Short mmCIF file of C-alpha atoms and ligand atoms in Angstrom, two decimals:
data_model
loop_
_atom_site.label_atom_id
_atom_site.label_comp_id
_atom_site.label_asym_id
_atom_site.label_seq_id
_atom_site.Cartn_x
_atom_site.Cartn_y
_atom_site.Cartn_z
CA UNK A 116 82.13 119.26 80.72
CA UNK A 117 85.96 118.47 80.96
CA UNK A 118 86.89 115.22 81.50
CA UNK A 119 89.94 112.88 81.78
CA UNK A 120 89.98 109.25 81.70
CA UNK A 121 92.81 107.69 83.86
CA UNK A 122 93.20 104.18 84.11
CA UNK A 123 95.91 101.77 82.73
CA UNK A 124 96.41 101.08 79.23
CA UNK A 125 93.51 98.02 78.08
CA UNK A 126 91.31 99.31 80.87
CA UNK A 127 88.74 99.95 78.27
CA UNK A 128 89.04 103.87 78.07
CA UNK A 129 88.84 104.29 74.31
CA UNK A 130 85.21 102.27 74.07
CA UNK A 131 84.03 104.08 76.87
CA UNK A 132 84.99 107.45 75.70
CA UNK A 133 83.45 107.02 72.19
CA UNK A 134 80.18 106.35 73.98
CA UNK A 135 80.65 109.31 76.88
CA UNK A 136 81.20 111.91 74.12
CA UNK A 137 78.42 111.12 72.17
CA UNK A 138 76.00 111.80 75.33
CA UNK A 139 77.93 115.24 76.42
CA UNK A 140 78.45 116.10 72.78
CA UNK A 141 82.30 116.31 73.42
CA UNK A 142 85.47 115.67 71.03
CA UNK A 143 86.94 112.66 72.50
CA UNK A 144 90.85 113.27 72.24
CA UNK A 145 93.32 110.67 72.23
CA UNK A 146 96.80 111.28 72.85
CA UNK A 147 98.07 108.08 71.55
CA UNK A 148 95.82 108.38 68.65
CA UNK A 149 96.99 111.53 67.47
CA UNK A 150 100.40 110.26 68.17
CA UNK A 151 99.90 107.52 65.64
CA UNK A 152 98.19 109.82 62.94
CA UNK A 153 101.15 111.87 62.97
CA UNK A 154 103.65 109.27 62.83
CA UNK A 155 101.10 107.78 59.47
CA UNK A 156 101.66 111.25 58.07
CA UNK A 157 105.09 111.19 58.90
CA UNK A 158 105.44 113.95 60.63
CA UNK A 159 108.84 115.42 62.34
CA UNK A 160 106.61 115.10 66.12
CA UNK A 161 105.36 111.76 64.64
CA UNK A 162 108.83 110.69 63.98
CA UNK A 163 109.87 111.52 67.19
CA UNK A 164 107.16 109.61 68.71
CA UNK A 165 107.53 106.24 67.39
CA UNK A 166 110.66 105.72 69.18
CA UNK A 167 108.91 106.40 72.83
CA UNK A 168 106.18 104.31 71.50
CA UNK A 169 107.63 101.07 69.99
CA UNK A 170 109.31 100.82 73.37
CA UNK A 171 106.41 101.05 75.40
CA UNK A 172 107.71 104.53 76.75
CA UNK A 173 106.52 107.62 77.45
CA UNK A 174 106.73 110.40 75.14
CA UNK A 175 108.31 113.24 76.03
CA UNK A 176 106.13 115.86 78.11
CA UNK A 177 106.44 118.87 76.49
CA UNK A 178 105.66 117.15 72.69
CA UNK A 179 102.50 116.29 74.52
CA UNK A 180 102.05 119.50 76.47
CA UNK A 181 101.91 121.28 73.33
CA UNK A 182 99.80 119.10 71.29
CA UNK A 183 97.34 119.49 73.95
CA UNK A 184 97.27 122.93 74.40
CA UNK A 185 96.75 123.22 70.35
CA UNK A 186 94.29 120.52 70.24
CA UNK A 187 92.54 122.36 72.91
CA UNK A 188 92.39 125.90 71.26
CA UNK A 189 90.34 124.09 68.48
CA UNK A 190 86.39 125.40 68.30
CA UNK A 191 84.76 122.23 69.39
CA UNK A 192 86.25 121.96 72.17
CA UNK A 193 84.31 125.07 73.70
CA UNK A 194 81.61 123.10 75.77
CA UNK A 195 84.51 120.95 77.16
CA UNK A 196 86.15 117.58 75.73
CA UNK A 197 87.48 114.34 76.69
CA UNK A 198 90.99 113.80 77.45
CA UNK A 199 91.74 109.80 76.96
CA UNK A 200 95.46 109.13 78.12
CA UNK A 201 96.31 112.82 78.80
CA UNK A 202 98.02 113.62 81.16
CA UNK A 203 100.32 110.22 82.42
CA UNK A 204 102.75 111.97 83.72
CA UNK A 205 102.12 115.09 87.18
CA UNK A 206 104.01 116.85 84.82
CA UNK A 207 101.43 116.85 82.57
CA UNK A 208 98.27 117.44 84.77
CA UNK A 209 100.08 120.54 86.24
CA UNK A 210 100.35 121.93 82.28
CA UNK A 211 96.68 120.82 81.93
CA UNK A 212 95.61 122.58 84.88
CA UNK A 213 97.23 125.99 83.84
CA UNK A 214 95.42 125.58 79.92
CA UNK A 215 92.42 124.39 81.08
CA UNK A 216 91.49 122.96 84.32
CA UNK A 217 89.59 119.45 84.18
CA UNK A 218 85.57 119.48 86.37
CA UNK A 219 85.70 115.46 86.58
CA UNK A 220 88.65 112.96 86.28
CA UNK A 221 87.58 109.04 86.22
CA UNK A 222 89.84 106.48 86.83
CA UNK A 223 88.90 103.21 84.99
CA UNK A 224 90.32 100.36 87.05
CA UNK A 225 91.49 96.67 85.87
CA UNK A 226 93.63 94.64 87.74
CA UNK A 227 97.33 93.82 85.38
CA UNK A 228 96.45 90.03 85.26
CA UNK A 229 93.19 91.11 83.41
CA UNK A 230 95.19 93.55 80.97
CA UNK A 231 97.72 91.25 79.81
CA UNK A 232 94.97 89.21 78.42
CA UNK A 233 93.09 92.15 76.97
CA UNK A 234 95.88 94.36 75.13
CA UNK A 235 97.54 90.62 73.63
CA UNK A 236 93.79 89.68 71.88
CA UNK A 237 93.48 93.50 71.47
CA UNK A 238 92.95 93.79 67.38
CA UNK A 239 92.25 97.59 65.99
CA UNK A 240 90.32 98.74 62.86
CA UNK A 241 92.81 100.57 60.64
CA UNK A 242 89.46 102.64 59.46
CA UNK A 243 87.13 103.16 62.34
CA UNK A 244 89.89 102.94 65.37
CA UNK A 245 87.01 100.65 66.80
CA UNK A 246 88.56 98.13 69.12
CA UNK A 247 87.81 94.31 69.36
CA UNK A 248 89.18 91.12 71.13
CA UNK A 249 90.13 88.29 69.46
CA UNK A 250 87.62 85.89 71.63
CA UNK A 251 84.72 87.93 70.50
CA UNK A 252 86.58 87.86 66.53
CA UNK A 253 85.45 84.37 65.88
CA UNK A 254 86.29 84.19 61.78
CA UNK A 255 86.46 87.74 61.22
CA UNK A 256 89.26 88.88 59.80
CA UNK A 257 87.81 92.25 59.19
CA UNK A 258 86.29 94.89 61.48
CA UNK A 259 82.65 93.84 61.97
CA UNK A 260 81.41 97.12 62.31
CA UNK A 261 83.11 99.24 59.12
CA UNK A 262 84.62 96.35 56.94
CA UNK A 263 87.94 98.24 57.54
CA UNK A 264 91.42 96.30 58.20
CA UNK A 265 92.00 94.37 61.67
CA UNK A 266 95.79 95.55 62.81
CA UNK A 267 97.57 94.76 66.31
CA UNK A 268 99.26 97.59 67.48
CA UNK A 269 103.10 97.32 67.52
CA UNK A 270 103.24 98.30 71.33
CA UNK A 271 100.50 95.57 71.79
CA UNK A 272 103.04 92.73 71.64
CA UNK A 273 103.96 90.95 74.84
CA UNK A 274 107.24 92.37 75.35
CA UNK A 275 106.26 96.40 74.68
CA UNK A 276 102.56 95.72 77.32
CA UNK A 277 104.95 95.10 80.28
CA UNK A 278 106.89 97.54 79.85
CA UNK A 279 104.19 100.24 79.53
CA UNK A 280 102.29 98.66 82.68
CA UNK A 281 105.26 98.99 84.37
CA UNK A 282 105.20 103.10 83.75
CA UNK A 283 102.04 103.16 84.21
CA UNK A 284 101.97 102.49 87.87
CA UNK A 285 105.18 104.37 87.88
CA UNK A 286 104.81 107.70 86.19
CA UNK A 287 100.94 107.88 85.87
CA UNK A 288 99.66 106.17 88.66
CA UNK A 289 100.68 108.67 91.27
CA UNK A 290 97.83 111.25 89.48
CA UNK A 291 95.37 108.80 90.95
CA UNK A 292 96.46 110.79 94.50
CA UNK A 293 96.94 114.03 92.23
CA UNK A 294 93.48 114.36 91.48
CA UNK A 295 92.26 113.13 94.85
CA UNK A 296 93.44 115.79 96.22
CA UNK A 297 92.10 118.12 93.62
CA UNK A 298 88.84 116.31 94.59
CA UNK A 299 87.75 115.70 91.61
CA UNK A 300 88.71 112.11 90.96
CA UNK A 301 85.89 109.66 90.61
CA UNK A 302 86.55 105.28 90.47
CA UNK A 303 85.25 103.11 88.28
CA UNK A 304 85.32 99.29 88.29
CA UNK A 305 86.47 98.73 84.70
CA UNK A 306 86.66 94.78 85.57
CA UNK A 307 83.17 94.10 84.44
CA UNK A 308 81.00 93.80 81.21
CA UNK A 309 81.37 97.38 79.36
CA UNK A 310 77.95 98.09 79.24
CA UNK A 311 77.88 98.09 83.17
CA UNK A 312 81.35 100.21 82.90
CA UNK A 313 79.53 102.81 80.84
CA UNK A 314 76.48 102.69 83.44
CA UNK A 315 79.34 103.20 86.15
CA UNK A 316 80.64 106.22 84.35
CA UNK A 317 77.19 107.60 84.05
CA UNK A 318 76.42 107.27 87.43
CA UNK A 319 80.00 108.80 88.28
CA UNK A 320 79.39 111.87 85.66
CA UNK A 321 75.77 112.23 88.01
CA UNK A 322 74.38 111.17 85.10
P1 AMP B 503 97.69 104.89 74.08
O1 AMP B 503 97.05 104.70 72.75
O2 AMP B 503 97.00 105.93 74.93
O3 AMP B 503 97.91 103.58 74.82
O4 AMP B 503 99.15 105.50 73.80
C1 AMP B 503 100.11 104.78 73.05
C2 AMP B 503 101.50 105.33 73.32
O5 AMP B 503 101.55 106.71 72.94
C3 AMP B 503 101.94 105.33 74.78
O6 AMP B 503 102.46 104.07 75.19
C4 AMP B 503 103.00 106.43 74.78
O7 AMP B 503 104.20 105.98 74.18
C5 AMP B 503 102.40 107.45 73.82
N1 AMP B 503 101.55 108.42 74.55
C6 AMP B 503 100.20 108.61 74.43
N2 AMP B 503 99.77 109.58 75.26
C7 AMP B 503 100.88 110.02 75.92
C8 AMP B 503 101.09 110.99 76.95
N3 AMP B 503 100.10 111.70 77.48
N4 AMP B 503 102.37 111.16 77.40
C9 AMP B 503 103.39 110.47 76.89
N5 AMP B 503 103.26 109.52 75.95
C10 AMP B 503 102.01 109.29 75.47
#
């Protein structure tokens, strides 16, 4: 199965994906998260990247385009995989279509209001990439699942999550229509517990 994941950043796309891969036995791929292992590494495309991203802008397409298409041409990725915030630009899903056309994109919805809220408590484990909310932290000061170290992302301070809701709905909301009209675009309510969001998905994926 190939799959994309639209939806605004904080709508809950990285838990969900995690969980979706695991049942199809797909590599969950995550732009952003490659982005930030390369810029760890220190890489010339990492480099690069850290600009866009401390800015709460988009990289440029055709870094992304190619780190796709390479990502792509890797061996597990022959039953399918999981794109998680690639493509956000039409640019983008026209590239994707010509390497390797997605079956199913779903659009995880969250109103802003809701987001603000989510990506400012939004704490990350520096070892497992799990993601957790301060409300649900309590004490902890480490991740509760690996032990690893609890980091907020640079972009997840107040002044970088406007910015990068504000090109969201301008540069990759419009693929909501894109894929419409491909007809493969399925909604999900991501306002809701995410057990019920995963049960959404399901339902979505026809199971
Ligand atoms: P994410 O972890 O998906 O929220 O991505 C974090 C940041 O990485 C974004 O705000 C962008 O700066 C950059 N990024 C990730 N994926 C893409 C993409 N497909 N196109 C352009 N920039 C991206």
């Amino acid at each position: 199965m190939k799959l994309v994941f639209l939806g605004p950043p904080g709508a809950g796309k990285g838990t969900q994906a995690a969980g979706v891969c695991q049942r199809f036995a797909i590599p969950h791929i995550s732009t952003g998260d490659m982005l930030r292992a390369a810029i760890a590494k220190g890489t010339e495309t990492g480099l690069k990247a850290k600009v866009f991203m401390d800015q709460g802008q988009l990289v440029p397409d055709e870094v992304l385009v190619q780190m796709v298409k390479e990502r792509l041409s890797e061996s597990d990725c022959v039953n399918g995989y999981l794109l998680d915030g690639f493509p956000r630009t039409v640019k983008q899903a026209e590239a994707l279509d010509m390497i390797s056309k997605p079956d199913v994109t779903v659009d995880v919805e969250v109103p802003d209001e809701k987001l603000l809220a989510r990506l400012t408590g939004r704490r990350v484990c520096m070892a497992c990439k799990g993601t957790f909310h301060v409300t649900k932290l309590g004490d902890a000061t480490v991740c509760p699942d690996c032990g690893g170290e609890l980091i907020q992302r640079d972009d997840d301070k107040p002044a970088t999550i406007q910015k990068r809701l504000d090109v969201y709905h301008s540069q990759t909301a419009p693929l909501i229509d894109y894929y419409e009209k491909c007809g493969s675009l399925k909604k999900v309510d991501g306002d809701q517990a995410p057990d019920k969001v995963f049960e959404a998905i399901l339902v979505a994926l026809g199971g």
